[in-house]
PDB file of C-alpha atoms in Angstrom:
ATOM      1  CA  MET A   1      62.403 -32.676   0.090  1.00  0.00           C
ATOM      2  CA  LYS A   2      58.611 -32.925  -1.172  1.00  0.00           C
ATOM      3  CA  LYS A   3      57.592 -32.527   2.603  1.00  0.00           C
ATOM      4  CA  LYS A   4      59.419 -29.339   2.862  1.00  0.00           C
ATOM      5  CA  ILE A   5      58.088 -27.998  -0.318  1.00  0.00           C
ATOM      6  CA  ILE A   6      54.475 -29.059   0.930  1.00  0.00           C
ATOM      7  CA  LEU A   7      55.258 -27.218   4.195  1.00  0.00           C
ATOM      8  CA  ILE A   8      56.442 -23.882   2.559  1.00  0.00           C
ATOM      9  CA  ILE A   9      53.463 -24.083   0.431  1.00  0.00           C
ATOM     10  CA  ILE A  10      51.136 -24.532   3.343  1.00  0.00           C
ATOM     11  CA  ILE A  11      52.871 -21.689   4.982  1.00  0.00           C
ATOM     12  CA  LEU A  12      52.793 -19.125   2.213  1.00  0.00           C
ATOM     13  CA  ILE A  13      48.962 -19.984   1.871  1.00  0.00           C
ATOM     14  CA  LEU A  14      48.493 -19.296   5.668  1.00  0.00           C
ATOM     15  CA  PHE A  15      50.409 -16.056   5.077  1.00  0.00           C
ATOM     16  CA  ILE A  16      48.260 -15.090   2.159  1.00  0.00           C
ATOM     17  CA  LEU A  17      45.175 -15.847   4.281  1.00  0.00           C
ATOM     18  CA  ASP A  18      46.265 -13.862   7.140  1.00  0.00           C
ATOM     19  CA  ILE A  19      47.066 -10.790   4.886  1.00  0.00           C
ATOM     20  CA  TYR A  20      43.348 -11.353   3.281  1.00  0.00           C
ATOM     21  CA  LEU A  21      41.795 -11.607   6.761  1.00  0.00           C
ATOM     22  CA  PHE A  22      43.660  -8.583   8.123  1.00  0.00           C
ATOM     23  CA  TYR A  23      42.505  -6.365   5.055  1.00  0.00           C
ATOM     24  CA  ASN A  24      38.762  -7.550   5.546  1.00  0.00           C
ATOM     25  CA  TYR A  25      38.715  -7.232   9.169  1.00  0.00           C
ATOM     26  CA  VAL A  26      41.012  -4.285  10.096  1.00  0.00           C
ATOM     27  CA  PHE A  27      41.683  -2.105   6.819  1.00  0.00           C
ATOM     28  CA  ALA A  28      38.538  -2.345   5.626  1.00  0.00           C
ATOM     29  CA  ARG A  29      36.670  -1.689   8.896  1.00  0.00           C
ATOM     30  CA  PHE A  30      38.579   1.476   9.194  1.00  0.00           C
ATOM     31  CA  ARG A  31      37.800   2.229   5.401  1.00  0.00           C
ATOM     32  CA  ASN A  32      34.195   2.025   5.897  1.00  0.00           C
ATOM     33  CA  LYS A  33      34.122   4.157   9.149  1.00  0.00           C
ATOM     34  CA  ALA A  34      36.214   6.784   7.315  1.00  0.00           C
ATOM     35  CA  TYR A  35      33.344   6.535   4.279  1.00  0.00           C
ATOM     36  CA  LEU A  36      30.452   6.655   6.693  1.00  0.00           C
ATOM     37  CA  GLU A  37      32.361   9.872   8.475  1.00  0.00           C
ATOM     38  CA  LYS A  38      32.781  11.549   5.341  1.00  0.00           C
ATOM     39  CA  SER A  39      29.243  10.758   4.316  1.00  0.00           C
ATOM     40  CA  ASP A  40      27.855  12.237   7.458  1.00  0.00           C
ATOM     41  CA  VAL A  41      30.061  15.334   6.961  1.00  0.00           C
ATOM     42  CA  LYS A  42      28.441  15.862   3.389  1.00  0.00           C
ATOM     43  CA  PHE A  43      25.076  15.178   4.861  1.00  0.00           C
ATOM     44  CA  ALA A  44      25.456  17.721   7.308  1.00  0.00           C
ATOM     45  CA  GLU A  45      27.152  20.261   4.808  1.00  0.00           C
ATOM     46  CA  LYS A  46      24.120  19.508   2.576  1.00  0.00           C
ATOM     47  CA  LEU A  47      21.567  20.107   5.492  1.00  0.00           C
ATOM     48  CA  SER A  48      23.275  23.307   6.333  1.00  0.00           C
ATOM     49  CA  ASN A  49      23.572  24.717   2.847  1.00  0.00           C
ATOM     50  CA  SER A  50      19.915  23.557   2.025  1.00  0.00           C
ATOM     51  CA  THR A  51      17.635  26.191   0.758  1.00  0.00           C
ATOM     52  CA  PHE A  52      14.528  24.561   2.476  1.00  0.00           C
ATOM     53  CA  ALA A  53      14.538  21.920   5.368  1.00  0.00           C
ATOM     54  CA  ILE A  54      11.791  20.220   7.345  1.00  0.00           C
ATOM     55  CA  ASP A  55      12.770  21.092  10.895  1.00  0.00           C
ATOM     56  CA  LYS A  56      10.289  18.793  12.800  1.00  0.00           C
ATOM     57  CA  VAL A  57       6.877  16.910  12.837  1.00  0.00           C
ATOM     58  CA  THR A  58       4.361  17.050  15.512  1.00  0.00           C
ATOM     59  CA  LEU A  59       1.872  14.160  15.439  1.00  0.00           C
ATOM     60  CA  TYR A  60      -1.340  14.026  17.868  1.00  0.00           C
ATOM     61  CA  SER A  61      -3.095  10.452  17.628  1.00  0.00           C
ATOM     62  CA  SER A  62      -6.549   9.766  19.221  1.00  0.00           C
ATOM     63  CA  ALA A  63      -9.983   8.311  18.414  1.00  0.00           C
ATOM     64  CA  SER A  64     -13.526   9.678  17.806  1.00  0.00           C
ATOM     65  CA  ALA A  65     -16.779   8.493  16.718  1.00  0.00           C
ATOM     66  CA  ILE A  66     -19.954   9.471  15.202  1.00  0.00           C
ATOM     67  CA  ASN A  67     -23.041   8.606  17.125  1.00  0.00           C
ATOM     68  CA  LYS A  68     -25.884   7.568  14.664  1.00  0.00           C
ATOM     69  CA  ASN A  69     -28.441   6.760  17.570  1.00  0.00           C
ATOM     70  CA  SER A  70     -30.560   9.683  17.950  1.00  0.00           C
ATOM     71  CA  ASN A  71     -32.648   8.133  20.728  1.00  0.00           C
ATOM     72  CA  PHE A  72     -30.426   8.576  23.982  1.00  0.00           C
ATOM     73  CA  GLN A  73     -33.311   6.432  25.750  1.00  0.00           C
ATOM     74  CA  GLU A  74     -31.719   3.188  23.652  1.00  0.00           C
ATOM     75  CA  THR A  75     -29.950   0.561  25.518  1.00  0.00           C
ATOM     76  CA  ASN A  76     -26.938   0.580  22.919  1.00  0.00           C
ATOM     77  CA  TRP A  77     -24.591   3.324  21.277  1.00  0.00           C
ATOM     78  CA  VAL A  78     -24.574   2.971  17.468  1.00  0.00           C
ATOM     79  CA  LEU A  79     -21.082   4.543  16.396  1.00  0.00           C
ATOM     80  CA  ASP A  80     -18.995   4.958  13.479  1.00  0.00           C
ATOM     81  CA  ILE A  81     -15.480   4.746  14.946  1.00  0.00           C
ATOM     82  CA  LEU A  82     -12.415   5.979  13.629  1.00  0.00           C
ATOM     83  CA  GLU A  83      -8.665   6.560  14.643  1.00  0.00           C
ATOM     84  CA  TYR A  84      -6.879   9.776  13.705  1.00  0.00           C
ATOM     85  CA  THR A  85      -3.326  11.220  13.766  1.00  0.00           C
ATOM     86  CA  ASP A  86      -3.124  15.097  13.298  1.00  0.00           C
ATOM     87  CA  ILE A  87       0.239  15.903  11.629  1.00  0.00           C
ATOM     88  CA  ALA A  88       1.933  19.404  11.538  1.00  0.00           C
ATOM     89  CA  ILE A  89       5.195  19.731   9.443  1.00  0.00           C
ATOM     90  CA  TYR A  90       7.646  22.703  10.417  1.00  0.00           C
ATOM     91  CA  PHE A  91      10.240  24.272   8.077  1.00  0.00           C
ATOM     92  CA  LYS A  92      13.444  25.771   9.042  1.00  0.00           C
ATOM     93  CA  LYS A  93      12.847  29.730   9.169  1.00  0.00           C
ATOM     94  CA  PRO A  94      15.149  31.715   7.054  1.00  0.00           C
ATOM     95  CA  LYS A  95      17.057  34.241   9.060  1.00  0.00           C
ATOM     96  CA  GLU A  96      16.750  36.931   6.330  1.00  0.00           C
ATOM     97  CA  LEU A  97      13.955  36.504   3.461  1.00  0.00           C
ATOM     98  CA  ASN A  98      14.878  36.637  -0.144  1.00  0.00           C
ATOM     99  CA  SER A  99      13.726  35.445  -3.227  1.00  0.00           C
ATOM    100  CA  VAL A 100      15.653  32.042  -2.947  1.00  0.00           C
ATOM    101  CA  ASN A 101      14.549  30.973   0.340  1.00  0.00           C
ATOM    102  CA  THR A 102      10.813  31.947   0.072  1.00  0.00           C
ATOM    103  CA  ALA A 103       8.140  29.896  -1.271  1.00  0.00           C
ATOM    104  CA  GLU A 104       6.381  30.469  -4.494  1.00  0.00           C
ATOM    105  CA  THR A 105       4.689  27.129  -4.659  1.00  0.00           C
ATOM    106  CA  LEU A 106       3.762  24.354  -2.310  1.00  0.00           C
ATOM    107  CA  SER A 107       2.489  20.852  -2.975  1.00  0.00           C
ATOM    108  CA  ILE A 108       2.307  17.237  -1.678  1.00  0.00           C
ATOM    109  CA  SER A 109       2.260  14.588  -3.999  1.00  0.00           C
ATOM    110  CA  ASN A 110       2.618  10.715  -4.291  1.00  0.00           C
ATOM    111  CA  VAL A 111       0.541   9.933  -1.251  1.00  0.00           C
ATOM    112  CA  ASN A 112       1.037   6.204   0.078  1.00  0.00           C
ATOM    113  CA  LEU A 113      -1.094   4.978   2.908  1.00  0.00           C
ATOM    114  CA  GLN A 114       0.051   1.859   4.393  1.00  0.00           C
ATOM    115  CA  VAL A 115      -1.972   0.027   7.022  1.00  0.00           C
ATOM    116  CA  SER A 116      -1.531  -3.215   8.889  1.00  0.00           C
ATOM    117  CA  SER A 117      -5.041  -4.311   8.260  1.00  0.00           C
ATOM    118  CA  ASN A 118      -7.186  -4.439   5.244  1.00  0.00           C
ATOM    119  CA  LYS A 119     -10.187  -4.570   7.349  1.00  0.00           C
ATOM    120  CA  TYR A 120     -10.095  -0.804   7.925  1.00  0.00           C
ATOM    121  CA  THR A 121     -10.217   2.191   5.568  1.00  0.00           C
ATOM    122  CA  PRO A 122      -7.303   4.881   5.885  1.00  0.00           C
ATOM    123  CA  ALA A 123      -7.645   8.349   4.335  1.00  0.00           C
ATOM    124  CA  LEU A 124      -5.651  11.644   4.552  1.00  0.00           C
ATOM    125  CA  TYR A 125      -6.945  15.205   4.663  1.00  0.00           C
ATOM    126  CA  TYR A 126      -5.890  18.522   4.648  1.00  0.00           C
ATOM    127  CA  LEU A 127      -6.292  20.021   8.349  1.00  0.00           C
ATOM    128  CA  ASP A 128      -7.394  23.299   9.537  1.00  0.00           C
ATOM    129  CA  ALA A 129      -4.334  24.412  11.784  1.00  0.00           C
ATOM    130  CA  ASN A 130      -6.692  26.014  14.307  1.00  0.00           C
ATOM    131  CA  LYS A 131      -8.356  22.596  14.865  1.00  0.00           C
ATOM    132  CA  PHE A 132      -5.319  20.417  15.296  1.00  0.00           C
ATOM    133  CA  GLY A 133      -5.778  17.842  18.071  1.00  0.00           C
ATOM    134  CA  THR A 134      -9.625  17.740  17.652  1.00  0.00           C
ATOM    135  CA  GLU A 135     -12.043  15.205  15.668  1.00  0.00           C
ATOM    136  CA  ASN A 136     -12.568  17.813  12.964  1.00  0.00           C
ATOM    137  CA  ILE A 137     -12.341  16.669   9.338  1.00  0.00           C
ATOM    138  CA  LEU A 138     -12.390  18.823   6.250  1.00  0.00           C
ATOM    139  CA  SER A 139     -14.314  16.165   4.057  1.00  0.00           C
ATOM    140  CA  ASP A 140     -13.957  18.579   0.904  1.00  0.00           C
ATOM    141  CA  TYR A 141      -9.900  18.373   1.141  1.00  0.00           C
ATOM    142  CA  LYS A 142      -9.557  14.615   0.916  1.00  0.00           C
ATOM    143  CA  ILE A 143      -6.112  13.901  -0.477  1.00  0.00           C
ATOM    144  CA  GLU A 144      -6.172  11.178  -3.048  1.00  0.00           C
ATOM    145  CA  ASP A 145      -2.768  11.721  -4.354  1.00  0.00           C
ATOM    146  CA  THR A 146      -2.023  15.372  -4.704  1.00  0.00           C
ATOM    147  CA  LEU A 147      -2.803  18.849  -2.820  1.00  0.00           C
ATOM    148  CA  ASP A 148      -1.826  22.107  -4.001  1.00  0.00           C
ATOM    149  CA  PHE A 149      -1.426  25.047  -1.413  1.00  0.00           C
ATOM    150  CA  THR A 150      -2.372  28.640  -2.022  1.00  0.00           C
ATOM    151  CA  VAL A 151       0.854  30.494  -1.232  1.00  0.00           C
ATOM    152  CA  LEU A 152       0.213  33.879   0.287  1.00  0.00           C
ATOM    153  CA  ASN A 153       3.149  36.531   0.128  1.00  0.00           C
ATOM    154  CA  PHE A 154       2.616  37.707   3.891  1.00  0.00           C
ATOM    155  CA  ASP A 155       2.943  36.465   7.483  1.00  0.00           C
ATOM    156  CA  ASN A 156      -0.821  36.699   8.751  1.00  0.00           C
ATOM    157  CA  LYS A 157       0.501  38.217  11.864  1.00  0.00           C
ATOM    158  CA  ASP A 158      -3.055  39.779  12.249  1.00  0.00           C
ATOM    159  CA  ASN A 159      -4.915  36.415  11.572  1.00  0.00           C
ATOM    160  CA  SER A 160      -6.882  37.735   8.921  1.00  0.00           C
ATOM    161  CA  ILE A 161      -6.385  34.671   6.943  1.00  0.00           C
ATOM    162  CA  MET A 162      -8.606  31.636   7.881  1.00  0.00           C
ATOM    163  CA  TYR A 163      -7.029  27.784   7.669  1.00  0.00           C
ATOM    164  CA  ASN A 164     -10.060  26.252   6.659  1.00  0.00           C
ATOM    165  CA  THR A 165      -8.495  25.970   3.246  1.00  0.00           C
ATOM    166  CA  PRO A 166      -4.908  24.856   2.185  1.00  0.00           C
ATOM    167  CA  VAL A 167      -2.920  27.859   2.473  1.00  0.00           C
ATOM    168  CA  PHE A 168       0.749  28.515   3.207  1.00  0.00           C
ATOM    169  CA  PHE A 169       2.864  31.672   3.747  1.00  0.00           C
ATOM    170  CA  SER A 170       5.689  32.286   1.534  1.00  0.00           C
ATOM    171  CA  ASP A 171       8.268  32.852   4.659  1.00  0.00           C
ATOM    172  CA  LEU A 172       7.514  29.356   5.934  1.00  0.00           C
ATOM    173  CA  SER A 173       5.992  30.801   9.139  1.00  0.00           C
ATOM    174  CA  ASN A 174       3.209  28.236   9.213  1.00  0.00           C
ATOM    175  CA  PRO A 175       3.097  24.269   9.085  1.00  0.00           C
ATOM    176  CA  ILE A 176       1.969  22.139   6.885  1.00  0.00           C
ATOM    177  CA  THR A 177      -1.140  20.491   8.532  1.00  0.00           C
ATOM    178  CA  LEU A 178      -2.822  17.248   7.540  1.00  0.00           C
ATOM    179  CA  LYS A 179      -4.935  14.577   9.143  1.00  0.00           C
ATOM    180  CA  PHE A 180      -4.511  10.767   8.687  1.00  0.00           C
ATOM    181  CA  THR A 181      -7.788   8.978   9.283  1.00  0.00           C
ATOM    182  CA  ASN A 182      -8.390   5.162   9.696  1.00  0.00           C
ATOM    183  CA  THR A 183     -12.013   4.186   9.781  1.00  0.00           C
ATOM    184  CA  LEU A 184     -12.322   1.277  11.876  1.00  0.00           C
ATOM    185  CA  PHE A 185     -16.233   0.307  12.540  1.00  0.00           C
ATOM    186  CA  LYS A 186     -19.146   1.120  11.000  1.00  0.00           C
ATOM    187  CA  ASP A 187     -22.614   0.836  13.103  1.00  0.00           C
ATOM    188  CA  TYR A 188     -20.599  -0.371  15.985  1.00  0.00           C
ATOM    189  CA  ASN A 189     -22.770  -1.304  19.167  1.00  0.00           C
ATOM    190  CA  ILE A 190     -21.679  -0.556  22.679  1.00  0.00           C
ATOM    191  CA  GLU A 191     -23.885  -1.016  25.567  1.00  0.00           C
ATOM    192  CA  ASN A 192     -25.288   2.142  26.817  1.00  0.00           C
ATOM    193  CA  THR A 193     -24.394   1.508  30.439  1.00  0.00           C
ATOM    194  CA  GLU A 194     -21.905   4.179  30.941  1.00  0.00           C
ATOM    195  CA  LYS A 195     -20.777   7.661  29.559  1.00  0.00           C
ATOM    196  CA  LEU A 196     -18.413   7.342  26.617  1.00  0.00           C
ATOM    197  CA  ILE A 197     -15.556   9.553  26.147  1.00  0.00           C
ATOM    198  CA  PHE A 198     -14.831  10.243  22.509  1.00  0.00           C
ATOM    199  CA  ASP A 199     -11.115   9.652  22.367  1.00  0.00           C
ATOM    200  CA  GLY A 200      -8.422   6.986  22.286  1.00  0.00           C
ATOM    201  CA  SER A 201     -10.317   5.416  25.212  1.00  0.00           C
ATOM    202  CA  LEU A 202     -13.263   4.323  23.245  1.00  0.00           C
ATOM    203  CA  LEU A 203     -10.919   1.519  21.271  1.00  0.00           C
ATOM    204  CA  SER A 204     -10.758  -0.285  24.578  1.00  0.00           C
ATOM    205  CA  LYS A 205     -14.496  -0.856  24.078  1.00  0.00           C
ATOM    206  CA  THR A 206     -13.926  -2.555  20.784  1.00  0.00           C
ATOM    207  CA  PRO A 207     -12.057  -5.664  19.892  1.00  0.00           C
ATOM    208  CA  VAL A 208      -9.321  -3.716  17.895  1.00  0.00           C
ATOM    209  CA  LYS A 209      -5.662  -4.541  19.046  1.00  0.00           C
ATOM    210  CA  LEU A 210      -2.759  -1.987  18.892  1.00  0.00           C
ATOM    211  CA  THR A 211      -1.137  -3.921  16.391  1.00  0.00           C
ATOM    212  CA  ASP A 212      -4.290  -3.623  14.076  1.00  0.00           C
ATOM    213  CA  LEU A 213      -3.638   0.282  13.972  1.00  0.00           C
ATOM    214  CA  LYS A 214       0.085   0.245  12.966  1.00  0.00           C
ATOM    215  CA  ALA A 215       0.387   2.384   9.961  1.00  0.00           C
ATOM    216  CA  VAL A 216       2.927   4.392   7.787  1.00  0.00           C
ATOM    217  CA  LEU A 217       2.159   7.344   5.425  1.00  0.00           C
ATOM    218  CA  SER A 218       4.389   8.897   2.851  1.00  0.00           C
ATOM    219  CA  PHE A 219       4.372  11.728   0.594  1.00  0.00           C
ATOM    220  CA  ASP A 220       6.652  14.070  -1.336  1.00  0.00           C
ATOM    221  CA  ILE A 221       6.760  17.614  -0.401  1.00  0.00           C
ATOM    222  CA  ASN A 222       7.643  20.078  -3.348  1.00  0.00           C
ATOM    223  CA  ILE A 223       8.255  23.811  -3.137  1.00  0.00           C
ATOM    224  CA  SER A 224       9.285  26.068  -5.795  1.00  0.00           C
ATOM    225  CA  ASN A 225      11.196  29.594  -4.801  1.00  0.00           C
ATOM    226  CA  PHE A 226      10.673  33.049  -6.622  1.00  0.00           C
ATOM    227  CA  GLU A 227      13.764  32.257  -8.609  1.00  0.00           C
ATOM    228  CA  LYS A 228      11.853  29.106 -10.045  1.00  0.00           C
ATOM    229  CA  GLU A 229      14.149  26.796  -8.668  1.00  0.00           C
ATOM    230  CA  LYS A 230      12.202  23.461  -7.756  1.00  0.00           C
ATOM    231  CA  TYR A 231      12.956  21.304  -4.472  1.00  0.00           C
ATOM    232  CA  SER A 232      11.476  18.075  -3.205  1.00  0.00           C
ATOM    233  CA  THR A 233      11.705  15.434  -0.624  1.00  0.00           C
ATOM    234  CA  ASN A 234       9.767  12.213   0.616  1.00  0.00           C
ATOM    235  CA  LEU A 235       8.571  12.180   4.157  1.00  0.00           C
ATOM    236  CA  SER A 236       7.641   8.967   5.996  1.00  0.00           C
ATOM    237  CA  LEU A 237       6.033   8.987   9.053  1.00  0.00           C
ATOM    238  CA  GLU A 238       5.033   6.052  11.193  1.00  0.00           C
ATOM    239  CA  ILE A 239       1.558   6.758  13.147  1.00  0.00           C
ATOM    240  CA  PRO A 240       2.513   7.025  16.896  1.00  0.00           C
ATOM    241  CA  LEU A 241       0.422   4.634  18.910  1.00  0.00           C
ATOM    242  CA  GLU A 242       2.574   4.213  22.073  1.00  0.00           C
ATOM    243  CA  ASN A 243       5.344   5.592  24.089  1.00  0.00           C
ATOM    244  CA  LYS A 244       7.052   4.521  27.342  1.00  0.00           C
ATOM    245  CA  LYS A 245       4.213   5.823  29.458  1.00  0.00           C
ATOM    246  CA  GLU A 246       1.082   5.409  27.564  1.00  0.00           C
ATOM    247  CA  ASN A 247      -0.562   4.325  24.577  1.00  0.00           C
ATOM    248  CA  ILE A 248      -3.731   5.150  22.345  1.00  0.00           C
ATOM    249  CA  PHE A 249      -6.012   3.343  24.218  1.00  0.00           C
ATOM    250  CA  ASP A 250      -5.357   5.619  27.377  1.00  0.00           C
ATOM    251  CA  GLY A 251      -6.823   8.649  25.409  1.00  0.00           C
ATOM    252  CA  LYS A 252      -4.140  10.187  23.178  1.00  0.00           C
ATOM    253  CA  ILE A 253      -0.586  10.060  21.913  1.00  0.00           C
ATOM    254  CA  LEU A 254       1.429  13.507  21.344  1.00  0.00           C
ATOM    255  CA  GLU A 255       4.961  13.045  19.853  1.00  0.00           C
ATOM    256  CA  THR A 256       7.215  15.664  18.146  1.00  0.00           C
ATOM    257  CA  LYS A 257      10.242  14.386  16.064  1.00  0.00           C
ATOM    258  CA  GLN A 258      13.072  16.724  15.160  1.00  0.00           C
ATOM    259  CA  ILE A 259      14.035  15.225  11.988  1.00  0.00           C
ATOM    260  CA  ASN A 260      16.089  18.250   9.993  1.00  0.00           C
ATOM    261  CA  LEU A 261      15.230  16.741   6.569  1.00  0.00           C
ATOM    262  CA  PRO A 262      16.672  19.009   3.640  1.00  0.00           C
ATOM    263  CA  LEU A 263      14.645  19.382   0.358  1.00  0.00           C
ATOM    264  CA  LEU A 264      16.820  18.637  -2.578  1.00  0.00           C
ATOM    265  CA  ARG A 265      16.952  20.870  -5.667  1.00  0.00           C
ATOM    266  CA  ILE A 266      15.626  19.328  -8.701  1.00  0.00           C
ATOM    267  CA  PRO A 267      17.747  19.654 -11.872  1.00  0.00           C
ATOM    268  CA  GLU A 268      16.368  21.769 -14.697  1.00  0.00           C
TER     269      GLU A 268
END
């Protein structure tokens, strides 16, 4: 009799265990799938209904140097070498402009630069959009933590406004342009036996490795419209150094990311 009772108890335990396993590995799996699908739908709805959203980001990585040797008859180049990435951040353009979907103010804040090696010196600057993809640096506009843009209420179709100061057009027609730099060497000597090309290929003549250049930058993008509503999002970007075909040591890397990132309204 005792053996039968023990057997029944064991069967009940196994039955309960089977139910538990079924719930966790079958029902819970479908529940989580439904939850994720619902979350994706909510995010898609939030994006489609968002007043402001970042559409895409274009990044251009290369390198440059300042030649400190004024005597070209010397046997060595003396160079300050840096790696840089130019960044253009594009907004989704509204189909019809109104006081809600146009910008009255624009700023970036909470700038954070993370590099893989503490031997090097990273920095972030505002970039003249007309100088995108060049070694040009606007040293007067180094961004320590915050940058406020001058927002203009027209589209600059006649190109009457220059981009050598931080400007943005209220109709979202121009991108935010920034320049990330990473100073790698000061007074670095390279034997003057061949012509140097001042792009990413210059790095192949130094001991720097691709892993040394890995970096991530992040910052908040803040917009207010003409209804005084405030919107913000955090944008995190990994510096592009290689793709399937090439890496920065070949000269340059150009990459465009479609990100569809909405700016969320900040409650009053």
